mmCIF file of N, CA and C in Angstrom:
data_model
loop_
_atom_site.group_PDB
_atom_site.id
_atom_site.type_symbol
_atom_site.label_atom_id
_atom_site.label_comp_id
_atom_site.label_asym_id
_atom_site.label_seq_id
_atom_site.Cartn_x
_atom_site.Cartn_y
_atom_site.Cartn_z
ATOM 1 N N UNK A 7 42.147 -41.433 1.283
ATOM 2 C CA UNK A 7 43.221 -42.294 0.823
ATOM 3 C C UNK A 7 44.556 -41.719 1.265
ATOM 4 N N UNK A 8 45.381 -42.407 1.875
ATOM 5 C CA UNK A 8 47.110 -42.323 2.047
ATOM 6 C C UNK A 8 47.935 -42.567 0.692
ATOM 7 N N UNK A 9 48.894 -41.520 0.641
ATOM 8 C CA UNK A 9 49.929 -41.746 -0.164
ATOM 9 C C UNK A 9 50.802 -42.752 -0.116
ATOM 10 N N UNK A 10 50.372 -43.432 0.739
ATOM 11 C CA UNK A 10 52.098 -44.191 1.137
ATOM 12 C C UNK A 10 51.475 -45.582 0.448
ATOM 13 N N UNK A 11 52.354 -46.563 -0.463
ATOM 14 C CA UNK A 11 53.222 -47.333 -1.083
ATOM 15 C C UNK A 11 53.539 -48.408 -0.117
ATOM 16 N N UNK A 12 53.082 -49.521 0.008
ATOM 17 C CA UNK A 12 53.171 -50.878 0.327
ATOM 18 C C UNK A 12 53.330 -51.949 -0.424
ATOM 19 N N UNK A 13 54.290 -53.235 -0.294
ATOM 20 C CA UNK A 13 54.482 -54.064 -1.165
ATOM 21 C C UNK A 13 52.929 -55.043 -1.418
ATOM 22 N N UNK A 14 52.938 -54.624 -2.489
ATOM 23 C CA UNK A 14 51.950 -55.714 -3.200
ATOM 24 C C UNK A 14 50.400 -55.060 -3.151
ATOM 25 N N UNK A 15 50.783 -53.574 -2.541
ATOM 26 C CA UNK A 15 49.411 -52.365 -2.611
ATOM 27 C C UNK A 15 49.541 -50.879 -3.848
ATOM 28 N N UNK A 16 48.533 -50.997 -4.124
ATOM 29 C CA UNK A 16 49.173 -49.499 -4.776
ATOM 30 C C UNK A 16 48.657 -48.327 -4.333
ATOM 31 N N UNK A 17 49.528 -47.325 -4.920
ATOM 32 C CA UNK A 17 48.971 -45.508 -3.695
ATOM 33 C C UNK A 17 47.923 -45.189 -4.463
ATOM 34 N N UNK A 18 47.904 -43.964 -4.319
ATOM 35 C CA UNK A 18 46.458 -43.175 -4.606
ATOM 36 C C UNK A 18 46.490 -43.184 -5.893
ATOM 37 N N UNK A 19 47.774 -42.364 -6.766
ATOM 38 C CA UNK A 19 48.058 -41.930 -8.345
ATOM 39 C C UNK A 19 48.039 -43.096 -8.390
ATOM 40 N N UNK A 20 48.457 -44.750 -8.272
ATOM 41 C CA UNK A 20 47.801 -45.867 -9.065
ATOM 42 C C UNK A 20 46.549 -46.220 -9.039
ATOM 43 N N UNK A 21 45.823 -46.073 -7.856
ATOM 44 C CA UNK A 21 44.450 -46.157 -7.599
ATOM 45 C C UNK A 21 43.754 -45.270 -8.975
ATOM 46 N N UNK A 22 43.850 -44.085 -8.823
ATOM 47 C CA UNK A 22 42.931 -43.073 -9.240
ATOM 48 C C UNK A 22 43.016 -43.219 -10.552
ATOM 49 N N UNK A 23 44.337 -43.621 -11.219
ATOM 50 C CA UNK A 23 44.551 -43.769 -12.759
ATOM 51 C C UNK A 23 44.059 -45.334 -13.457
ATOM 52 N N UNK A 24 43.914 -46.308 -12.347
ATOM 53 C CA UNK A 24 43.420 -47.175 -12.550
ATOM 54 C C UNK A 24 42.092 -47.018 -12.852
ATOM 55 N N UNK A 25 41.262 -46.303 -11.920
ATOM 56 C CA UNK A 25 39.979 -45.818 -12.255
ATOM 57 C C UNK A 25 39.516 -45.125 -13.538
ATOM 58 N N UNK A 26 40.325 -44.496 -13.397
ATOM 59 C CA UNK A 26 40.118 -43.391 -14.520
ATOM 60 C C UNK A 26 40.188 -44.470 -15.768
ATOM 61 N N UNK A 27 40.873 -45.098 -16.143
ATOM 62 C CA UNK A 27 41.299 -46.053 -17.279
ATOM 63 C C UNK A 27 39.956 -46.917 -17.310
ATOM 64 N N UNK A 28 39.463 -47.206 -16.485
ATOM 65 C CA UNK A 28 38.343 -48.131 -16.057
ATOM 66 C C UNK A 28 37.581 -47.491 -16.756
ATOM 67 N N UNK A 29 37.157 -46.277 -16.181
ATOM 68 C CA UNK A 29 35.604 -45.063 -16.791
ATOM 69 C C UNK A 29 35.918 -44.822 -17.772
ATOM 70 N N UNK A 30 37.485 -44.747 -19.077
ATOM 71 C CA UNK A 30 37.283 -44.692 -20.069
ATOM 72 C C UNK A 30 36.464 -45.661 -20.794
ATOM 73 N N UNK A 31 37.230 -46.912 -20.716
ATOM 74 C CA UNK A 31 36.692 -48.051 -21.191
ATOM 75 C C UNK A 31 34.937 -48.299 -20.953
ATOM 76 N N UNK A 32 34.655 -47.775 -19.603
ATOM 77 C CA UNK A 32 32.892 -48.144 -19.956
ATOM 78 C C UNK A 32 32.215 -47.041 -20.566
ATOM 79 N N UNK A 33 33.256 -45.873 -20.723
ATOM 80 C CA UNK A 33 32.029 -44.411 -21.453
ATOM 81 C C UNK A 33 32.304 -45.039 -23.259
ATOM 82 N N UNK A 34 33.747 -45.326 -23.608
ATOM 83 C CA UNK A 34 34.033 -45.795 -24.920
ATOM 84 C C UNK A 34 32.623 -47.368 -25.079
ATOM 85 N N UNK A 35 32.652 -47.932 -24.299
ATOM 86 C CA UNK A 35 31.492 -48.871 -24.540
ATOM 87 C C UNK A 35 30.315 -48.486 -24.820
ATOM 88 N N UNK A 36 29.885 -47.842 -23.411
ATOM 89 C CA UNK A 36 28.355 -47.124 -23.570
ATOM 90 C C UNK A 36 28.279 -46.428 -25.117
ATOM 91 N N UNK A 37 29.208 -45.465 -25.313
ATOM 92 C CA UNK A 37 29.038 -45.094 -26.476
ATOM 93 C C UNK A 37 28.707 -45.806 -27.793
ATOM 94 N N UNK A 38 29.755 -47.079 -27.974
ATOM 95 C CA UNK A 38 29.271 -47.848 -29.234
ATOM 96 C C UNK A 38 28.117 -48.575 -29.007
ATOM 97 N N UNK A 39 27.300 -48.740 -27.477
ATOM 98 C CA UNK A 39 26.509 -49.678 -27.328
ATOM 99 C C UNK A 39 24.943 -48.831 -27.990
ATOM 100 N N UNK A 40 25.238 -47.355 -27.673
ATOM 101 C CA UNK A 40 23.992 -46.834 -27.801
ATOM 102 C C UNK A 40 24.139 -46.309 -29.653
ATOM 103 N N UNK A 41 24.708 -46.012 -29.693
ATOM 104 C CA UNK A 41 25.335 -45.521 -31.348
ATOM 105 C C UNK A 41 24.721 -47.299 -31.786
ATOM 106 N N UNK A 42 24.807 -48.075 -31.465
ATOM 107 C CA UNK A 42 24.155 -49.288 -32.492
ATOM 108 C C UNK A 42 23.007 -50.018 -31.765
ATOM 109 N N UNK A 43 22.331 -48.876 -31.305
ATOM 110 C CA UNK A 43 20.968 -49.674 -30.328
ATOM 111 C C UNK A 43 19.581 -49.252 -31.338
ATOM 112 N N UNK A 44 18.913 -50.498 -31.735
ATOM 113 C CA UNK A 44 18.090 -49.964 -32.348
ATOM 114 C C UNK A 44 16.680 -49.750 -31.752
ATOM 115 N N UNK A 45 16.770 -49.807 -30.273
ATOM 116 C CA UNK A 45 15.219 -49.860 -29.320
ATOM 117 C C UNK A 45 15.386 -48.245 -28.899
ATOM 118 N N UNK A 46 15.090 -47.760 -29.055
ATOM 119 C CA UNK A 46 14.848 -46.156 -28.923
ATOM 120 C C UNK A 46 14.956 -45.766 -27.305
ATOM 121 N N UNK A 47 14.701 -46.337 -26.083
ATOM 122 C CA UNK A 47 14.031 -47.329 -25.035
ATOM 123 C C UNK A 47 15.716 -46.955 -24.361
ATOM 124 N N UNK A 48 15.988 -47.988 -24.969
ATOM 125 C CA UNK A 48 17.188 -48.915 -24.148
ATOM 126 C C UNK A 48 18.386 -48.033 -25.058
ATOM 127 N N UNK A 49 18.187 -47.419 -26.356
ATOM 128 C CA UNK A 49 19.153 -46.450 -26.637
ATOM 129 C C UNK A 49 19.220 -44.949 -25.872
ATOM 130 N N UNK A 50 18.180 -44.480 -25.430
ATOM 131 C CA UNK A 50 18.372 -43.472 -24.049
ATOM 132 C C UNK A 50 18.222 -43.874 -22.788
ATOM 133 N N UNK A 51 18.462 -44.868 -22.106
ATOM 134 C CA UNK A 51 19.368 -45.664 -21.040
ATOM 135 C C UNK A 51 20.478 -45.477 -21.602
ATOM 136 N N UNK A 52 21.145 -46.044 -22.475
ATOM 137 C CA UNK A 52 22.791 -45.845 -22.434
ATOM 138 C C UNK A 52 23.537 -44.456 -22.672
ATOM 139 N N UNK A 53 22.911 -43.798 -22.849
ATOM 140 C CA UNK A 53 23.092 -42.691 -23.416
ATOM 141 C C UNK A 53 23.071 -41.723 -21.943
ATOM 142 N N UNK A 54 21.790 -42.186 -20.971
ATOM 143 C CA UNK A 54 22.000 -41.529 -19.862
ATOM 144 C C UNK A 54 23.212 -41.971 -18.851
ATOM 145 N N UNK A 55 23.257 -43.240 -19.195
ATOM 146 C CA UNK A 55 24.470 -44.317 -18.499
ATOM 147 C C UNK A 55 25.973 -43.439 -18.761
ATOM 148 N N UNK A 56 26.067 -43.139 -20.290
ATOM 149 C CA UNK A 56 27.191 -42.402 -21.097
ATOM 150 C C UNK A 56 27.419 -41.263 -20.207
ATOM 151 N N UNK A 57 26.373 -40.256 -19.980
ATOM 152 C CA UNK A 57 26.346 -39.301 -19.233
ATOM 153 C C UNK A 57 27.015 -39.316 -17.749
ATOM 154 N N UNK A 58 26.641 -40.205 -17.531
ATOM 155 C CA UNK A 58 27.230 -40.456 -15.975
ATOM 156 C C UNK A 58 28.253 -41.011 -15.612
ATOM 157 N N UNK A 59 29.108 -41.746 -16.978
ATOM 158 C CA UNK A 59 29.919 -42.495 -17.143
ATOM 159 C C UNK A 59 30.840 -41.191 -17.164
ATOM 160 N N UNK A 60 30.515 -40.438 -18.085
ATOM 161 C CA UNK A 60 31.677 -38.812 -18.155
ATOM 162 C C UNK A 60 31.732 -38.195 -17.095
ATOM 163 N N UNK A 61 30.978 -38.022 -16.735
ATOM 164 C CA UNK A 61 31.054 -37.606 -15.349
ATOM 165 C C UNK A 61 31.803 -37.835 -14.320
ATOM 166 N N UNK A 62 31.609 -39.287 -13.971
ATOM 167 C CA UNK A 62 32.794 -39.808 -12.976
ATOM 168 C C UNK A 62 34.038 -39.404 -13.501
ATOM 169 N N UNK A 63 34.242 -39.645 -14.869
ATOM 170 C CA UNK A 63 35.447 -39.745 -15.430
ATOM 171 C C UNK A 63 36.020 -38.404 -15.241
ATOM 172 N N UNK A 64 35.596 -37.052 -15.453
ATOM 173 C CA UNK A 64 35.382 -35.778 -15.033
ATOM 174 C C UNK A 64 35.886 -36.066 -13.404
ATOM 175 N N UNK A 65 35.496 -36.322 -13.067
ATOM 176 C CA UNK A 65 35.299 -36.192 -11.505
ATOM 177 C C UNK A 65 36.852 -36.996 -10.753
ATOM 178 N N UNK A 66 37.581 -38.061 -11.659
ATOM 179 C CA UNK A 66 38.856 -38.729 -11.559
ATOM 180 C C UNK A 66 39.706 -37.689 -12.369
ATOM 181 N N UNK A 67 39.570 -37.188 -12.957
ATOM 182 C CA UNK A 67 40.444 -36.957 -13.808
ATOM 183 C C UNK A 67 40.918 -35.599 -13.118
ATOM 184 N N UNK A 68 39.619 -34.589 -12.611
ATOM 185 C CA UNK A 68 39.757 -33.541 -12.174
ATOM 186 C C UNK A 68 41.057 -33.651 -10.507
ATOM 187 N N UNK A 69 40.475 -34.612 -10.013
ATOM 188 C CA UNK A 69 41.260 -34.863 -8.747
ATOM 189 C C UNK A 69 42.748 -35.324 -9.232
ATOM 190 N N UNK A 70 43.056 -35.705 -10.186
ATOM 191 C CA UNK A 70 44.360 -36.494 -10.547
ATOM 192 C C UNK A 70 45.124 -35.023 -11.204
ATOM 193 N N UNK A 71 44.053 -34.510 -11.589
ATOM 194 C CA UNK A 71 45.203 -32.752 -12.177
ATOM 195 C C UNK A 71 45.334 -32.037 -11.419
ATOM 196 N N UNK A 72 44.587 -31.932 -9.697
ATOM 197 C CA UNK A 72 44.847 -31.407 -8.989
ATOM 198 C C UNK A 72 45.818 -31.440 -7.926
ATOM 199 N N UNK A 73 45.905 -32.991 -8.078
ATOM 200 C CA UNK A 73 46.866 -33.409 -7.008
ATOM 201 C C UNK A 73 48.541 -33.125 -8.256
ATOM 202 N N UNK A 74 48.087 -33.006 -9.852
ATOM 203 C CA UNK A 74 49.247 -32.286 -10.537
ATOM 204 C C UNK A 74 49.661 -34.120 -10.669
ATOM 205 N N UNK A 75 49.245 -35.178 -11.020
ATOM 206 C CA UNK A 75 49.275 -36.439 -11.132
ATOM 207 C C UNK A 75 48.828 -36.446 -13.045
ATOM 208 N N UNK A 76 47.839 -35.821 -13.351
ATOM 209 C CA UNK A 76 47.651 -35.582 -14.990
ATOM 210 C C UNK A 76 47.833 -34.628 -15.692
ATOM 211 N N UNK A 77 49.024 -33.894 -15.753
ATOM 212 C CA UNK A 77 48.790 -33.178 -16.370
ATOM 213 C C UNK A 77 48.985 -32.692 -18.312
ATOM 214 N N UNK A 78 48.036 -31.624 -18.574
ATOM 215 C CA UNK A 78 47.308 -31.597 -19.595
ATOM 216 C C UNK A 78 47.814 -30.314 -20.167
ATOM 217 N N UNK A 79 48.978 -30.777 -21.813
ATOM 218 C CA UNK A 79 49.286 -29.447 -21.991
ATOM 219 C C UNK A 79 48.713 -28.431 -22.864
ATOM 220 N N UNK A 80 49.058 -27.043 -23.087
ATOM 221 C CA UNK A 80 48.060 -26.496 -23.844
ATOM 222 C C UNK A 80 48.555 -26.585 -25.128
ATOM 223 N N UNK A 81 47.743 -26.291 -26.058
ATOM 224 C CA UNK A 81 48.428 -26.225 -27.123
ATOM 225 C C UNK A 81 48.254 -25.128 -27.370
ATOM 226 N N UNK A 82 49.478 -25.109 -28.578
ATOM 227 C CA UNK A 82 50.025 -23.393 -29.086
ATOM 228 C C UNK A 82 49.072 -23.025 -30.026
ATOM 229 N N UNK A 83 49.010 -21.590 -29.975
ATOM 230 C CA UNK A 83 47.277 -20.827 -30.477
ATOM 231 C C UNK A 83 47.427 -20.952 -32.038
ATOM 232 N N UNK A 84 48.693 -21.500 -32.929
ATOM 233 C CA UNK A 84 48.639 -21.867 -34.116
ATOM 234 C C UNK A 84 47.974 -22.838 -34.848
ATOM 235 N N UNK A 85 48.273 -24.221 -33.680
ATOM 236 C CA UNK A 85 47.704 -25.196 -33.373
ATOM 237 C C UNK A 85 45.977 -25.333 -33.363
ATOM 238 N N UNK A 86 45.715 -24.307 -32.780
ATOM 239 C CA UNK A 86 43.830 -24.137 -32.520
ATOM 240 C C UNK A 86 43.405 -23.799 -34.114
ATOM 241 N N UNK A 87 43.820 -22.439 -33.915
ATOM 242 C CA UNK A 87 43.779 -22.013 -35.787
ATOM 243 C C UNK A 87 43.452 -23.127 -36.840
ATOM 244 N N UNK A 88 45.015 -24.003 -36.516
ATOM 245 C CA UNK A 88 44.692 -24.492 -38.043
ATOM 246 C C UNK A 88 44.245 -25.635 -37.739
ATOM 247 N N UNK A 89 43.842 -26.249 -37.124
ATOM 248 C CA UNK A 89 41.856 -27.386 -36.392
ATOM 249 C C UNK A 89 41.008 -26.197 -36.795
ATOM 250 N N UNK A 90 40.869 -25.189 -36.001
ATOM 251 C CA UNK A 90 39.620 -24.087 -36.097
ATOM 252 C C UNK A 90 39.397 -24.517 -37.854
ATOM 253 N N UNK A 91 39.977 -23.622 -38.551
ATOM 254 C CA UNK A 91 39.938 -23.866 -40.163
ATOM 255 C C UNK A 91 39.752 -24.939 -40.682
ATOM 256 N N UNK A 92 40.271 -25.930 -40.168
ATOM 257 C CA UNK A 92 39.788 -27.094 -41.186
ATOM 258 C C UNK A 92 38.493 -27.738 -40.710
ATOM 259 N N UNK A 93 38.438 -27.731 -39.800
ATOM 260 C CA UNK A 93 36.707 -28.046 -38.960
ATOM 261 C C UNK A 93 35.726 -26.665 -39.418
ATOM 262 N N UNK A 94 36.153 -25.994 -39.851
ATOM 263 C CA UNK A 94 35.561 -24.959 -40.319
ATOM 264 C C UNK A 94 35.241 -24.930 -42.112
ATOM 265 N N UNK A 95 35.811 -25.871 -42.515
ATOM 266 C CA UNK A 95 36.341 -25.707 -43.937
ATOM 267 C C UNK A 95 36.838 -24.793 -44.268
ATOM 268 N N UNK A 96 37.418 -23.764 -44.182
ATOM 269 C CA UNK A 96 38.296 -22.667 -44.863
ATOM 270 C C UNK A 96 39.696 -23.188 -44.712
#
């Protein structure tokens, strides 16, 4: 893919974030589809579907932080702590 910006085209960072937005929406699906599947069958199909669905999404997301297009900040180690503890119950 080219960076370059044409009227009525979009570049790569619209491409790739378009995608990415895409693979959320079908892993957020897969997920509620298999979470309320009651065929045991066809609930690990979606579930493997889910799997592969993260994946791509992994796989967009990784290229979009590399090109420095997503980036992802850290949070401060106080921040972890006090999640750690309450997911912890203490």
């Amino acid at each position: 893919m080219n960076n370059n910006m044409t009227a009525g085209n979009m570049g790569d960072k619209e491409v790739l974030g378009d995608l990415l937005s895409s693979q959320k929406f079908a892993a957020s699906n897969y997920n509620t589809y298999a979470g309320e599947c009651q065929c045991t069958a066809l609930r690990d199909d979606f579930l493997k579907i889910l799997n592969e669905e993260h994946l791509i999404q992994y796989e967009l997301f990784t290229e979009m932080s590399t090109r420095g297009w997503y980036q992802v900040k850290n949070a401060p180690p106080n921040e972890i702590t006090t999640v750690l503890n309450k997911f912890q119950g203490a």
